[in-house]
Coordinates of C-alpha atoms in Angstrom, one line a residue:
M1 CA 0.0 0.1 0.0
A2 CA 1.4 3.5 -0.8
S3 CA 2.0 6.2 1.8
N4 CA 0.7 9.7 1.7
P5 CA 3.0 11.6 -0.6
K6 CA 3.3 14.4 1.9
W7 CA 2.0 15.5 5.3
R8 CA -0.8 18.1 4.8
E9 CA -1.0 19.8 8.1
G10 CA -3.4 22.4 6.6
D11 CA -5.8 19.9 5.8
F12 CA -6.8 19.0 9.3
G13 CA -10.6 18.8 9.6
V14 CA -10.9 18.6 5.7
R15 CA -9.7 15.1 4.8
P16 CA -10.0 11.9 6.4
V17 CA -6.9 10.7 8.5
R18 CA -5.7 7.2 9.2
I19 CA -4.8 6.3 12.8
A20 CA -2.9 3.3 13.2
N21 CA -2.4 1.3 16.6
C22 CA 0.6 -0.6 17.3
S23 CA 0.1 -1.9 20.8
G24 CA -2.8 -2.8 23.0
Y25 CA -0.6 -4.1 26.1
H26 CA 3.1 -4.4 27.0
G27 CA 3.3 -7.9 25.5
D28 CA 2.7 -6.8 21.8
P29 CA 5.9 -7.3 19.7
P30 CA 7.6 -4.0 19.0
S31 CA 7.8 -4.9 15.1
E32 CA 4.2 -3.8 15.0
M33 CA 5.2 -0.2 15.1
Y34 CA 7.4 -0.8 12.1
K35 CA 4.7 -2.7 10.3
Q36 CA 2.3 0.0 10.6
A37 CA 4.7 2.5 9.5
K38 CA 6.1 0.6 6.6
L39 CA 3.0 -1.3 5.1
G40 CA 0.4 1.3 6.0
D41 CA -1.1 4.6 4.5
V42 CA -1.2 6.2 8.0
D43 CA -1.0 9.7 9.3
F44 CA -0.7 8.8 13.0
I45 CA 0.7 5.8 15.1
T46 CA -0.7 5.5 18.7
G47 CA 0.4 2.7 21.2
D48 CA -1.0 1.6 24.6
Y49 CA 1.6 -0.3 26.6
L50 CA 0.1 0.1 30.0
A51 CA -1.8 -2.1 32.5
E52 CA -1.8 -2.1 36.0
V53 CA -0.2 -5.4 36.3
N54 CA 3.0 -4.4 34.5
I55 CA 3.2 -0.6 36.2
A56 CA 3.0 -2.3 39.4
N57 CA 5.6 -5.1 38.7
N58 CA 8.0 -2.5 37.3
A59 CA 7.6 0.3 39.9
E60 CA 9.6 -1.3 42.8
A61 CA 12.4 -2.4 40.3
F62 CA 12.4 1.4 38.9
A63 CA 12.6 2.8 42.4
Q64 CA 15.6 0.6 43.1
G65 CA 17.4 1.7 39.7
K66 CA 16.9 -1.9 38.2
H67 CA 14.3 -1.0 35.8
P68 CA 14.4 2.0 33.1
G69 CA 10.8 2.8 34.1
Y70 CA 9.5 2.8 30.5
E71 CA 8.4 -0.1 28.4
E72 CA 11.1 -1.7 26.5
T73 CA 8.8 -2.8 23.7
A74 CA 8.0 0.7 23.1
W75 CA 11.6 1.7 22.7
E76 CA 12.3 -1.2 20.5
G77 CA 9.4 -0.4 18.5
I78 CA 10.5 3.3 17.8
R79 CA 14.2 2.1 17.3
Q80 CA 12.9 -0.3 14.4
A81 CA 10.5 2.1 13.0
I82 CA 12.3 5.5 13.2
D83 CA 13.5 5.9 9.6
V84 CA 10.2 5.0 8.2
I85 CA 8.5 7.5 10.5
A86 CA 11.0 10.2 9.4
E87 CA 10.5 9.5 6.0
K88 CA 6.6 9.6 6.1
K89 CA 6.3 12.3 8.6
I90 CA 4.2 10.0 10.6
K91 CA 3.1 11.4 14.1
V92 CA 3.5 9.0 17.0
A93 CA 1.6 9.1 20.4
I94 CA 2.2 6.5 22.8
N95 CA 2.0 5.8 26.6
G96 CA 4.9 3.7 26.7
G97 CA 7.0 6.1 28.9
A98 CA 5.1 4.5 31.8
L99 CA 6.9 5.3 34.9
N100 CA 9.7 7.2 33.3
P101 CA 8.4 9.2 30.2
Q102 CA 11.3 11.6 30.4
G103 CA 13.7 8.7 30.2
L104 CA 12.3 7.3 27.1
A105 CA 11.7 10.7 25.5
R106 CA 15.5 11.4 26.0
K107 CA 16.6 8.2 24.5
V108 CA 14.3 8.8 21.7
A109 CA 15.7 12.3 21.2
E110 CA 19.3 10.8 21.2
L111 CA 18.3 8.5 18.5
V112 CA 16.8 11.1 16.2
N113 CA 19.7 13.4 16.8
S114 CA 22.1 10.5 16.0
K115 CA 20.3 10.1 12.5
G116 CA 20.2 13.9 11.9
Y117 CA 16.5 14.0 11.6
D118 CA 14.5 17.2 12.0
M119 CA 12.0 15.8 14.5
R120 CA 10.8 16.9 18.0
V121 CA 10.1 14.7 20.6
A122 CA 7.8 15.5 23.5
Y123 CA 7.0 13.7 26.8
V124 CA 4.1 14.3 29.2
S125 CA 4.5 14.2 33.0
G126 CA 2.6 15.4 36.0
D127 CA 0.3 12.8 37.1
D128 CA 2.6 11.1 39.5
I129 CA 2.1 13.0 42.7
L130 CA 3.5 10.5 45.0
P131 CA 6.6 12.5 45.8
Q132 CA 4.3 15.4 46.9
L133 CA 2.1 13.1 49.0
G134 CA 4.9 11.2 50.7
R135 CA 4.8 7.5 51.3
D136 CA 3.7 8.1 54.9
T137 CA 0.6 9.7 54.0
M138 CA -0.7 7.1 51.4
P139 CA -3.7 5.3 52.9
Q140 CA -3.1 1.8 54.0
G141 CA -6.8 0.6 54.4
P142 CA -10.4 1.6 53.6
D143 CA -10.6 3.7 56.7
E144 CA -7.5 5.9 55.6
S145 CA -8.6 7.2 52.4
L146 CA -7.6 10.5 51.2
P147 CA -10.7 12.7 51.2
H148 CA -9.7 15.2 48.5
L149 CA -8.3 12.7 46.0
D150 CA -9.6 9.8 44.3
A151 CA -6.1 8.4 43.5
A152 CA -2.7 9.7 43.4
N153 CA -2.7 10.0 39.7
P154 CA -4.8 12.9 38.4
H155 CA -6.2 13.5 35.0
I156 CA -4.0 15.4 32.6
N157 CA -5.2 17.1 29.4
L158 CA -2.4 17.6 27.0
L159 CA -1.7 18.9 23.6
P160 CA 2.2 18.8 23.0
E161 CA 1.3 18.7 19.2
Q162 CA 0.6 22.4 19.4
R163 CA 4.4 22.8 19.0
N164 CA 4.4 20.5 16.0
S165 CA 5.8 17.8 18.2
R166 CA 6.3 14.4 16.0
R167 CA 6.8 12.1 19.0
V168 CA 4.8 12.2 22.0
I169 CA 6.0 10.1 24.8
E170 CA 3.1 9.8 27.5
S171 CA 3.4 8.6 31.1
H172 CA 1.3 6.0 33.0
I173 CA -2.0 8.0 32.4
R174 CA -3.6 4.7 33.1
S175 CA -5.3 3.8 29.7
Y176 CA -5.5 7.3 28.6
P177 CA -5.9 6.4 24.9
P178 CA -2.9 8.1 23.0
M179 CA -5.5 8.0 20.0
L180 CA -7.4 10.9 21.8
T181 CA -4.2 12.8 21.5
S182 CA -4.5 12.5 17.7
V183 CA -8.0 13.2 17.5
R184 CA -7.5 16.3 19.4
I185 CA -5.1 17.6 17.0
L186 CA -7.6 17.2 14.3
S187 CA -10.5 18.6 15.9
N188 CA -8.9 22.0 16.9
A189 CA -10.4 21.6 20.4
P190 CA -9.8 24.3 23.0
R191 CA -6.5 23.9 24.5
S192 CA -6.4 23.8 28.2
N193 CA -4.2 22.4 31.0
I194 CA -1.2 21.8 28.6
I195 CA 1.4 19.8 30.3
N196 CA 4.2 19.1 28.1
Q197 CA 8.0 19.1 27.8
I198 CA 9.8 19.5 24.5
I199 CA 13.2 17.9 23.8
K200 CA 15.2 18.9 20.8

């Protein structure tokens, strides 16, 4: 299947776009990102790598410095697909940053720079407020719930793409669908509560 001959940013809301998904959980093979980029006529690639089980399994190891915090399959998928993504000007929005979106974003930015591509990489953070709460204040049972919070991970609205980022590395925003990031680009919805960091 032929790819789009060019990226038509001025046509948002005018033409149909194709959004491909390369991951539904952390066990999906990283080669799927490459396949979507290479074989599909797509404008966006999204990926959801997270579930409570793998976040929980990796959290303790990450805190001890024994795990990078991000999903390795997310990094490997980007590494395999980066050349095609750059060639076709595909935008990518994934939550593979998991516990360490900054770490994955910096690694991707290093890859982009090493290849000389003119691409921006963004990561989203701010939903982990455990350092602000402190471990001693976290509830240990149903009688100790925090009255002013439903959880220690608040909702985040984000639009890093307003700065033309081509890579969005999201954190552990539960199952916040990266596809919604793509949809918001096309809808020109009001921008609010923008939390983003641009690398490069």
